[in-house]
């Protein structure tokens, strides 16, 4: 929890907030990927003359990812910058859009960080940018070993097979789009 009473009394003055935040997600939230329960948030904020908090910072949280291509498991930190504007919670307005601080100046940092992790979670997960994936025929991990099927990758039924073979066949770069 962050309390912004001091910032409210001192508009435009910049404050720093750094904390470890507990972010417990349900096990299936990120399908097979796992987000550690402790995230680090590091940010600066100030309050403007309309009592809106302006936050700028970053979140860093260790994760265990499953590669979309080779299904390999690897550890990496999810790291992203963010900016948020937070208004005072209105007593009449019931809609839950966005974040708000309460009448005591408390900001629910945990809720904000959890939401930021969800919106910033990668949609495409690769163990490395050029992950070769698995052979679709025998299932070997092509990052670790080659298999006999890779030379025949350009199937005979592919209408461009002849052309592709003329351009140099396998992986020498000349046939890449
Ligand atoms: Zn991979
Ligand atoms: Zn194979």
Short mmCIF file of C-alpha atoms and ligand atoms in Angstrom, two decimals:
data_model
loop_
_atom_site.label_atom_id
_atom_site.label_comp_id
_atom_site.label_asym_id
_atom_site.label_seq_id
_atom_site.Cartn_x
_atom_site.Cartn_y
_atom_site.Cartn_z
CA UNK A 1 0.00 0.00 0.00
CA UNK A 2 1.23 3.45 -0.89
CA UNK A 3 0.03 6.50 1.03
CA UNK A 4 0.15 9.75 -0.86
CA UNK A 5 -0.93 12.19 1.88
CA UNK A 6 2.42 13.92 1.75
CA UNK A 7 2.29 14.29 -2.02
CA UNK A 8 -1.26 15.64 -1.83
CA UNK A 9 -0.04 18.43 0.45
CA UNK A 10 2.83 19.22 -1.85
CA UNK A 11 1.61 19.32 -5.44
CA UNK A 12 4.13 18.78 -8.21
CA UNK A 13 6.82 17.61 -5.82
CA UNK A 14 8.22 14.29 -6.98
CA UNK A 15 8.38 11.31 -4.67
CA UNK A 16 9.98 7.92 -5.03
CA UNK A 17 8.46 4.61 -4.09
CA UNK A 18 10.20 1.28 -4.21
CA UNK A 19 8.75 -1.90 -2.84
CA UNK A 20 8.37 -5.61 -3.10
CA UNK A 21 4.77 -6.42 -3.81
CA UNK A 22 3.09 -9.73 -3.26
CA UNK A 23 1.25 -10.80 -6.42
CA UNK A 24 -0.40 -14.15 -6.00
CA UNK A 25 -2.07 -15.31 -9.17
CA UNK A 26 -4.29 -18.32 -9.63
CA UNK A 27 -2.23 -21.21 -11.07
CA UNK A 28 -3.79 -21.14 -14.55
CA UNK A 29 -3.78 -17.38 -15.02
CA UNK A 30 -0.92 -17.49 -17.55
CA UNK A 31 -1.65 -21.04 -18.74
CA UNK A 32 1.57 -23.02 -18.17
CA UNK A 33 3.70 -20.00 -17.43
CA UNK A 34 4.41 -19.09 -13.86
CA UNK A 35 4.79 -15.62 -12.36
CA UNK A 36 6.72 -15.42 -9.10
CA UNK A 37 4.70 -14.26 -6.09
CA UNK A 38 6.95 -11.28 -5.38
CA UNK A 39 7.29 -8.41 -7.86
CA UNK A 40 9.51 -5.39 -7.47
CA UNK A 41 8.01 -2.02 -8.28
CA UNK A 42 10.11 1.10 -8.56
CA UNK A 43 8.48 4.40 -9.40
CA UNK A 44 8.31 8.17 -9.15
CA UNK A 45 5.09 10.03 -8.66
CA UNK A 46 3.67 13.46 -8.10
CA UNK A 47 0.21 14.91 -7.57
CA UNK A 48 -1.05 17.67 -9.84
CA UNK A 49 -3.35 20.57 -8.92
CA UNK A 50 -6.41 18.48 -9.77
CA UNK A 51 -5.33 15.87 -7.21
CA UNK A 52 -4.47 13.36 -9.88
CA UNK A 53 -1.43 11.19 -9.16
CA UNK A 54 0.98 10.75 -12.05
CA UNK A 55 3.07 7.63 -11.73
CA UNK A 56 6.00 6.55 -13.86
CA UNK A 57 8.07 3.49 -13.11
CA UNK A 58 8.85 -0.10 -13.81
CA UNK A 59 7.90 -3.56 -12.61
CA UNK A 60 10.28 -6.48 -12.44
CA UNK A 61 9.15 -10.01 -11.60
CA UNK A 62 10.84 -13.41 -12.05
CA UNK A 63 8.90 -15.82 -14.23
CA UNK A 64 9.09 -19.35 -15.51
CA UNK A 65 8.05 -19.47 -19.14
CA UNK A 66 7.20 -22.30 -21.49
CA UNK A 67 8.44 -21.71 -25.04
CA UNK A 68 5.62 -21.63 -27.61
CA UNK A 69 7.77 -23.38 -30.19
CA UNK A 70 9.89 -26.01 -28.41
CA UNK A 71 7.99 -26.28 -25.09
CA UNK A 72 11.27 -25.75 -23.26
CA UNK A 73 11.01 -24.21 -19.81
CA UNK A 74 13.18 -21.21 -19.06
CA UNK A 75 13.47 -18.57 -16.38
CA UNK A 76 13.45 -14.92 -17.19
CA UNK A 77 12.34 -11.73 -15.53
CA UNK A 78 9.31 -10.00 -16.90
CA UNK A 79 10.27 -6.34 -16.95
CA UNK A 80 8.28 -3.40 -18.23
CA UNK A 81 7.88 0.34 -17.85
CA UNK A 82 4.54 1.86 -17.09
CA UNK A 83 2.75 5.14 -16.62
CA UNK A 84 -0.53 5.57 -14.78
CA UNK A 85 -2.77 8.40 -13.74
CA UNK A 86 -4.79 7.80 -10.64
CA UNK A 87 -7.71 9.88 -9.46
CA UNK A 88 -9.47 10.01 -6.15
CA UNK A 89 -12.13 7.39 -5.73
CA UNK A 90 -15.49 9.03 -6.24
CA UNK A 91 -18.25 8.20 -3.78
CA UNK A 92 -21.05 8.43 -6.29
CA UNK A 93 -19.41 6.87 -9.30
CA UNK A 94 -19.67 3.10 -9.14
CA UNK A 95 -17.79 2.18 -12.28
CA UNK A 96 -14.64 0.22 -11.65
CA UNK A 97 -12.61 1.42 -14.59
CA UNK A 98 -9.09 2.47 -13.79
CA UNK A 99 -7.49 2.81 -10.41
CA UNK A 100 -8.30 5.20 -7.63
CA UNK A 101 -7.01 6.20 -4.23
CA UNK A 102 -9.30 6.40 -1.22
CA UNK A 103 -10.14 9.37 1.01
CA UNK A 104 -7.13 8.58 3.22
CA UNK A 105 -4.75 8.78 0.26
CA UNK A 106 -4.12 5.05 0.07
CA UNK A 107 -3.23 3.55 -3.28
CA UNK A 108 -3.61 -0.18 -3.72
CA UNK A 109 -0.24 -0.82 -5.34
CA UNK A 110 -0.75 -4.57 -5.24
CA UNK A 111 -3.86 -4.36 -7.39
CA UNK A 112 -2.17 -1.99 -9.83
CA UNK A 113 0.93 -4.18 -10.20
CA UNK A 114 -1.18 -7.31 -10.68
CA UNK A 115 -3.17 -5.64 -13.43
CA UNK A 116 -0.03 -4.30 -15.07
CA UNK A 117 1.49 -7.78 -15.13
CA UNK A 118 -1.62 -9.15 -16.81
CA UNK A 119 -1.69 -6.42 -19.48
CA UNK A 120 2.08 -6.59 -20.08
CA UNK A 121 2.38 -10.36 -20.14
CA UNK A 122 3.88 -11.43 -23.48
CA UNK A 123 1.50 -13.06 -25.95
CA UNK A 124 4.30 -14.78 -27.86
CA UNK A 125 6.81 -16.64 -25.73
CA UNK A 126 10.08 -17.84 -27.23
CA UNK A 127 13.08 -19.26 -25.36
CA UNK A 128 15.25 -17.36 -27.84
CA UNK A 129 14.34 -15.28 -30.89
CA UNK A 130 15.54 -17.93 -33.32
CA UNK A 131 14.18 -20.97 -31.50
CA UNK A 132 14.00 -23.77 -34.06
CA UNK A 133 11.14 -25.58 -32.33
CA UNK A 134 10.33 -29.24 -32.59
CA UNK A 135 10.41 -31.42 -35.70
CA UNK A 136 6.81 -31.91 -36.74
CA UNK A 137 7.56 -35.48 -37.81
CA UNK A 138 9.65 -37.02 -35.03
CA UNK A 139 9.36 -34.38 -32.32
CA UNK A 140 13.05 -33.85 -31.55
CA UNK A 141 14.03 -30.46 -30.20
CA UNK A 142 15.81 -28.90 -33.17
CA UNK A 143 17.75 -26.56 -30.90
CA UNK A 144 19.58 -29.58 -29.49
CA UNK A 145 19.90 -31.84 -32.51
CA UNK A 146 19.11 -32.19 -36.17
CA UNK A 147 17.02 -34.93 -37.62
CA UNK A 148 16.65 -36.52 -41.00
CA UNK A 149 13.40 -34.69 -41.70
CA UNK A 150 14.87 -31.22 -41.87
CA UNK A 151 16.41 -31.62 -45.32
CA UNK A 152 13.00 -32.52 -46.66
CA UNK A 153 11.31 -29.58 -45.05
CA UNK A 154 10.22 -28.24 -48.43
CA UNK A 155 7.60 -30.82 -49.28
CA UNK A 156 7.08 -32.07 -52.80
CA UNK A 157 3.51 -30.83 -52.65
CA UNK A 158 4.59 -27.30 -52.01
CA UNK A 159 3.98 -25.43 -55.30
CA UNK A 160 7.15 -23.45 -54.71
CA UNK A 161 9.30 -26.50 -53.97
CA UNK A 162 11.22 -26.35 -57.24
CA UNK A 163 11.83 -22.66 -56.97
CA UNK A 164 12.85 -22.87 -53.33
CA UNK A 165 15.26 -25.68 -54.08
CA UNK A 166 16.81 -23.70 -56.89
CA UNK A 167 17.23 -20.76 -54.56
CA UNK A 168 19.43 -22.87 -52.34
CA UNK A 169 17.31 -25.30 -50.39
CA UNK A 170 17.96 -25.41 -46.70
CA UNK A 171 18.67 -22.56 -44.35
CA UNK A 172 21.48 -20.75 -46.11
CA UNK A 173 19.60 -17.53 -45.82
CA UNK A 174 19.20 -16.82 -49.51
CA UNK A 175 15.69 -18.16 -49.64
CA UNK A 176 14.35 -16.22 -46.71
CA UNK A 177 11.53 -13.81 -47.32
ZN1 LIG B 1 12.09 -22.66 -27.76
ZN1 LIG B 2 12.41 -35.22 -37.41
#
